[in-house]
Coordinates of C-alpha atoms in Angstrom, one line a residue:
M10 CA 9.0 16.3 178.8
P11 CA 11.4 16.8 181.2
E12 CA 10.9 15.7 185.1
T13 CA 11.0 18.6 187.6
P14 CA 12.5 18.5 190.9
P15 CA 10.5 16.8 193.7
P16 CA 7.9 19.0 195.0
E17 CA 8.5 20.4 198.7
N18 CA 4.7 20.3 199.1
P19 CA 2.5 18.0 197.2
E20 CA -0.2 20.6 197.1
N21 CA 2.1 23.5 196.0
P22 CA 5.1 21.8 194.4
G23 CA 8.1 24.1 194.4
N24 CA 6.4 26.9 196.2
A25 CA 5.7 25.9 199.4
E26 CA 7.1 29.0 200.9
A27 CA 8.0 32.5 199.2
P28 CA 10.6 34.4 200.6
D29 CA 8.2 37.0 201.7
G30 CA 5.8 34.7 203.3
P31 CA 3.0 32.0 202.0
S32 CA 2.4 32.1 198.2
R33 CA -0.9 33.2 196.8
P34 CA -3.5 30.7 195.6
S35 CA -3.0 29.9 192.0
T36 CA -5.5 31.5 189.5
L37 CA -6.8 30.7 185.8
A38 CA -3.8 33.2 184.7
D39 CA -1.3 31.0 186.5
G40 CA -2.8 27.8 184.9
F41 CA -2.5 29.5 181.5
R42 CA 1.1 30.5 182.2
L43 CA 2.3 27.2 183.2
A44 CA 0.6 25.7 179.9
I45 CA 2.5 27.9 177.7
G46 CA 5.8 27.5 179.8
T47 CA 5.6 23.8 180.2
L48 CA 4.4 23.0 176.8
S49 CA 6.3 25.7 174.7
V50 CA 9.4 27.9 174.4
L51 CA 7.4 31.0 174.2
P52 CA 8.6 33.5 177.0
V53 CA 6.1 33.9 179.8
R54 CA 6.1 35.3 183.2
P55 CA 6.0 32.4 185.9
G56 CA 3.3 32.5 188.5
T57 CA 2.0 30.4 191.3
V58 CA 2.5 26.5 190.7
D59 CA 0.5 23.9 192.7
R60 CA -1.7 21.0 191.4
R61 CA -4.7 23.3 191.1
A62 CA -2.5 25.2 188.6
G63 CA -1.6 22.1 187.0
G64 CA -5.0 20.9 186.5
R65 CA -5.9 24.4 184.8
A66 CA -2.7 24.1 182.8
M67 CA -3.7 20.8 181.3
A68 CA -7.2 21.6 180.7
L69 CA -6.1 24.5 178.5
A70 CA -3.1 22.6 176.8
P71 CA -5.4 22.2 173.4
L72 CA -5.4 26.1 173.3
V73 CA -1.6 26.2 173.4
G74 CA -1.6 23.3 170.9
A75 CA -3.7 25.5 168.7
V76 CA -1.3 28.4 169.0
L77 CA 1.8 26.2 168.2
G78 CA 0.0 24.5 165.2
G79 CA -0.9 27.9 163.9
I80 CA 2.6 29.0 164.0
A81 CA 3.8 25.6 162.3
A82 CA 0.9 26.0 159.7
A83 CA 2.2 29.4 158.8
V84 CA 5.7 28.1 158.3
L85 CA 4.2 25.5 155.9
T86 CA 2.1 27.9 154.1
A87 CA 5.1 30.2 153.8
A88 CA 7.5 27.5 152.3
L89 CA 4.7 26.4 149.8
W90 CA 4.4 30.0 148.7
L91 CA 8.1 29.9 148.1
E92 CA 7.4 27.0 145.8
I93 CA 9.2 24.5 148.2
S94 CA 8.4 21.0 147.5
P95 CA 5.6 19.5 149.7
L96 CA 7.9 17.1 151.4
L97 CA 10.4 19.7 152.3
S98 CA 7.7 22.2 153.4
S99 CA 6.2 19.5 155.5
A100 CA 9.6 18.7 157.1
L101 CA 10.1 22.4 157.9
A102 CA 6.6 22.4 159.7
V103 CA 7.4 19.4 161.5
G104 CA 10.9 20.8 162.6
T105 CA 9.0 24.0 163.7
L106 CA 7.0 22.1 166.2
A107 CA 10.3 20.3 167.5
L108 CA 12.0 23.9 168.2
L109 CA 8.7 25.4 169.7
T110 CA 8.6 22.7 172.2
R111 CA 12.3 22.3 172.8
A112 CA 11.8 18.7 171.5
L113 CA 10.8 17.8 174.8
H114 CA 8.1 15.6 173.6
L115 CA 10.2 13.8 171.4
D116 CA 12.5 13.2 174.2
G117 CA 9.8 11.6 176.3
L118 CA 8.8 9.4 173.2
A119 CA 12.0 8.1 173.2
D120 CA 12.5 7.7 176.7
L121 CA 9.0 5.6 177.1
A122 CA 10.0 3.6 174.4
D123 CA 13.2 2.5 175.9
G124 CA 11.2 2.2 179.4
L125 CA 8.6 -0.2 178.0
G126 CA 10.9 -1.9 175.7
S127 CA 13.4 -2.9 178.3
G128 CA 10.9 -5.6 179.6
R129 CA 12.1 -4.7 183.3
P130 CA 9.9 -4.1 186.1
A131 CA 8.2 -0.6 187.1
E132 CA 11.0 0.9 189.1
R133 CA 13.8 -0.4 186.9
A134 CA 12.0 0.8 183.6
L135 CA 11.7 4.4 185.4
D136 CA 15.4 4.5 186.1
I137 CA 16.0 3.6 182.4
M138 CA 13.5 6.5 181.5
K139 CA 15.5 9.1 183.5
R140 CA 18.8 8.4 181.7
S141 CA 20.2 11.0 179.4
D142 CA 21.1 8.7 176.6
I143 CA 18.6 7.2 174.0
G144 CA 18.5 3.5 173.4
P145 CA 17.9 1.5 170.4
F146 CA 14.0 1.2 171.1
G147 CA 14.0 5.2 171.4
V148 CA 15.8 5.8 168.3
V149 CA 13.8 3.4 166.2
T150 CA 10.7 4.9 167.7
L151 CA 11.8 8.5 167.1
V152 CA 12.7 7.9 163.4
L153 CA 9.5 6.3 162.6
T154 CA 7.4 8.6 164.3
L155 CA 9.0 11.7 162.7
L156 CA 8.9 9.8 159.3
V157 CA 4.9 9.1 159.8
Q158 CA 4.3 12.8 160.6
T159 CA 6.2 14.1 157.7
A160 CA 4.8 11.6 155.4
A161 CA 1.2 12.2 156.5
L162 CA 1.6 16.1 156.4
T163 CA 3.0 15.7 152.9
E164 CA -0.2 14.0 151.8
A165 CA -2.4 16.4 153.5
V166 CA -0.5 19.1 151.8
S167 CA -1.0 17.3 148.4
A168 CA -4.7 17.0 149.0
G169 CA -4.7 20.7 149.8
F170 CA -5.3 20.9 153.3
G171 CA -2.1 20.8 155.0
P172 CA -2.4 23.6 157.2
P173 CA -5.7 22.8 159.0
A174 CA -4.6 19.3 159.2
L175 CA -1.4 20.4 161.1
V176 CA -3.6 22.5 163.6
A177 CA -5.7 19.6 164.1
A178 CA -3.0 17.4 165.1
C179 CA -1.4 19.8 167.3
V180 CA -4.9 20.2 169.0
A181 CA -5.1 16.6 169.4
G182 CA -1.8 16.2 170.8
R183 CA -2.5 18.6 173.6
L184 CA -5.9 17.4 174.2
A185 CA -4.2 13.9 174.9
L186 CA -2.7 15.6 177.9
T187 CA -6.1 16.7 179.3
W188 CA -7.6 13.1 179.3
A189 CA -4.2 11.7 180.5
C190 CA -4.6 13.9 183.9
R191 CA -7.9 12.8 184.4
E192 CA -8.9 12.1 188.4
H193 CA -8.4 8.6 188.2
V194 CA -4.8 8.8 186.7
P195 CA -2.1 8.2 189.0
G196 CA 1.7 9.8 189.0
A197 CA 4.2 6.8 188.6
R198 CA 6.6 8.9 191.0
P199 CA 6.3 10.8 194.1
G200 CA 7.7 14.0 192.6
G201 CA 8.2 15.6 189.1
L202 CA 6.0 16.7 186.4
G203 CA 3.6 13.8 186.2
A204 CA 3.0 13.8 190.0
T205 CA 2.2 17.6 189.8
V206 CA -0.6 17.2 187.0
A207 CA -1.7 13.5 187.3
G208 CA -5.3 13.3 188.6
T209 CA -6.0 17.2 188.6
V210 CA -8.3 17.3 185.5
R211 CA -12.2 16.6 186.3
R212 CA -14.6 15.0 183.8
G213 CA -16.4 18.6 183.1
P214 CA -13.4 20.6 182.0
A215 CA -12.3 17.8 180.1
L216 CA -15.5 17.3 178.2
A217 CA -15.6 21.1 177.7
A218 CA -12.0 21.2 176.2
T219 CA -13.0 18.4 174.0
A220 CA -16.2 20.0 172.4
L221 CA -14.3 23.1 172.2
S222 CA -11.4 21.7 170.6
L223 CA -13.6 19.8 167.8
T224 CA -15.6 22.7 167.3
G225 CA -12.7 25.1 166.8
V226 CA -11.1 22.5 164.4
A227 CA -13.9 22.1 162.3
A228 CA -14.4 25.8 162.1
V229 CA -10.7 26.6 161.1
T230 CA -11.0 23.8 158.7
F231 CA -14.3 25.3 157.1
L232 CA -12.9 28.9 157.1
F233 CA -9.7 27.4 155.2
C234 CA -11.9 25.7 152.7
F235 CA -14.1 28.7 152.2
W236 CA -10.8 30.6 151.5
I237 CA -9.6 28.4 149.1
L238 CA -12.8 28.0 146.9
G239 CA -14.4 31.5 147.5
P240 CA -18.0 30.4 146.3
S241 CA -20.0 33.0 144.6
S242 CA -23.5 34.0 144.9
S243 CA -24.4 32.7 141.5
G244 CA -23.7 29.2 142.1
H245 CA -20.5 29.0 140.4
H246 CA -17.2 28.8 141.8
Y247 CA -14.8 31.6 140.4
L248 CA -11.0 31.1 140.1
S249 CA -9.0 34.4 139.3
H250 CA -6.5 33.2 136.7
S251 CA -6.2 34.0 133.0
P252 CA -7.4 31.1 130.4
E253 CA -3.6 30.7 129.7
D254 CA -2.8 29.8 133.2
A255 CA -6.1 28.1 134.2
V256 CA -6.1 26.5 137.5
L257 CA -8.8 24.0 138.2
Y258 CA -9.3 22.6 141.6
D259 CA -11.0 19.1 141.5
G260 CA -12.9 17.7 144.6
S261 CA -9.7 17.3 146.8
Y262 CA -8.2 20.5 145.9
A263 CA -5.6 19.1 144.0
P264 CA -4.5 21.9 141.6
L265 CA -4.6 21.0 137.8
R266 CA -2.9 23.2 135.4
G267 CA -2.8 23.3 131.5
A268 CA -2.5 19.9 130.1
E269 CA -2.8 18.3 133.1
M270 CA -6.7 19.1 133.0
S271 CA -8.8 16.6 131.8
E272 CA -10.5 16.9 128.5
A273 CA -14.1 16.7 130.7
Y274 CA -13.1 19.5 132.8
A275 CA -11.5 21.5 130.0
G276 CA -14.6 21.2 127.8
A277 CA -16.7 22.3 130.5
L278 CA -14.8 25.5 131.1
E279 CA -16.8 28.9 130.2
I280 CA -15.0 32.2 129.9
S281 CA -17.1 34.6 131.7
S282 CA -17.7 38.1 130.1
F283 CA -18.1 39.2 133.7
P284 CA -15.7 39.8 135.6
E285 CA -13.4 39.7 132.7
G286 CA -10.6 37.1 132.2
V287 CA -12.3 34.9 135.0
L288 CA -13.0 31.1 134.7
R289 CA -16.5 30.0 135.3
L290 CA -17.1 26.4 136.5
P291 CA -20.5 24.9 136.6
Q292 CA -21.6 23.8 140.0
D293 CA -22.4 20.1 139.1
L294 CA -18.6 19.9 137.9
L295 CA -17.2 21.3 141.2
S296 CA -19.4 19.9 144.2
P297 CA -18.8 21.5 147.6
L298 CA -19.1 18.1 149.3
P299 CA -16.0 16.6 148.5
A300 CA -14.4 20.0 148.9
L301 CA -15.8 20.0 152.5
L302 CA -14.7 16.5 153.5
P303 CA -11.7 18.0 155.4
V304 CA -14.2 19.9 157.6
V305 CA -15.3 16.3 158.5
A306 CA -11.8 14.5 158.3
C307 CA -10.2 17.1 160.8
P308 CA -12.2 16.7 163.7
L309 CA -12.3 12.9 163.3
A310 CA -8.6 13.0 163.3
V311 CA -8.6 14.5 166.8
V312 CA -10.6 11.8 168.1
A313 CA -8.5 9.2 166.4
G314 CA -5.5 10.8 168.2
L315 CA -7.3 10.7 171.4
L316 CA -7.9 7.1 171.1
A317 CA -4.3 6.3 170.2
A318 CA -3.0 8.4 172.9
S319 CA -5.5 6.7 175.5
A320 CA -4.4 3.2 174.5
L321 CA -0.6 4.1 175.0
R322 CA -1.4 5.7 178.3
R323 CA -3.3 2.7 179.7
R324 CA -0.4 0.6 178.6
A325 CA 1.9 3.0 180.3
V326 CA 0.1 3.2 183.7
R327 CA -0.1 -0.8 183.6
R328 CA 3.6 -1.0 183.1
L329 CA 4.9 1.9 185.3
G330 CA 2.0 2.6 187.7
G331 CA 1.2 5.9 186.5
I332 CA 2.1 8.5 184.4
T333 CA 5.4 10.9 184.0
G334 CA 6.5 13.7 182.3
D335 CA 8.1 11.5 179.6
V336 CA 4.9 9.6 179.3
L337 CA 2.9 12.8 178.5
G338 CA 5.4 13.8 176.1
A339 CA 4.9 10.3 174.3
L340 CA 1.3 11.1 174.4
V341 CA 1.7 14.2 172.5
E342 CA 3.8 12.8 169.7
T343 CA 1.5 9.7 169.4
A344 CA -1.7 11.6 169.0
T345 CA -0.3 14.0 166.6
A346 CA 1.0 11.5 164.3
A347 CA -2.3 9.3 164.7
A348 CA -4.4 12.5 164.0
L349 CA -2.2 13.3 160.7
V350 CA -2.6 10.0 159.4
V351 CA -6.2 9.6 159.8
C352 CA -6.7 13.1 158.2
V353 CA -5.4 11.9 155.1
M354 CA -7.2 8.4 155.3
V355 CA -10.7 10.0 155.4

């Protein structure tokens, strides 16, 4: 995430005086617009920017993450519908996120890796992070992070819950910003994005954002799983496919077609007379408990992403004396990668 010019007024950076007089106090809408404008390429009308707006923007960051994750998940779903391989579909989804964020989070990750990897004192490390070029530490960190994100998302796609896993990871990445801007976290520089948002989020809004994020991720994942399975009121799961092209889902949603179905599954299939041509699977054969594991895995992944970002944030604060825009961008990518990995591990 790029650094903005040093603010003219710490309480109202960049907007100390408007041409026609003092600027108005910031509102919740200003915070939401700042969150969208800072964390995405989505067009938004600028509003008043001050530390209060910065705090609101960071508290609302998970909502922006959900929007970005939803767009990337739609790209992923469309690619899979077009029968593009899971690996390439995942790469397209990860690339979509980079486009939606101007790759600023990835740039921040590379800059922080160069700064921390240099082993220099704080001031010198901050100077290295401000350079426009990327050093070897940044390149390696960037490549490994993108590989981990793509590989983990591919595994989630193969397990059948790629879209909700991607949404959960995006929410985790932006929720990491909320906690990185808590009241006790200082800025590393007197100006820039880090100084504008550091220490602006109180404990109450941070906890509320976390609770809403976890609840929202669980709800989205549950709806996705329910839509995939579509349980009937008779206690059986119906899959609307002809017997010649039977599709059976095991506990992890992995589709098994034709000869790939095990004899145990194939022997248990019954052709129902109503509705015609629908396969009926006994309830004990397709238990809903394994199918609903993603509902637990995705919220746990959000928590894991927060823990990974918290560890990196503490390291950055110790080495640099506080947070910067680059640190915030690195936290987003770290939490996103960690969440995707945990999604497929649970």
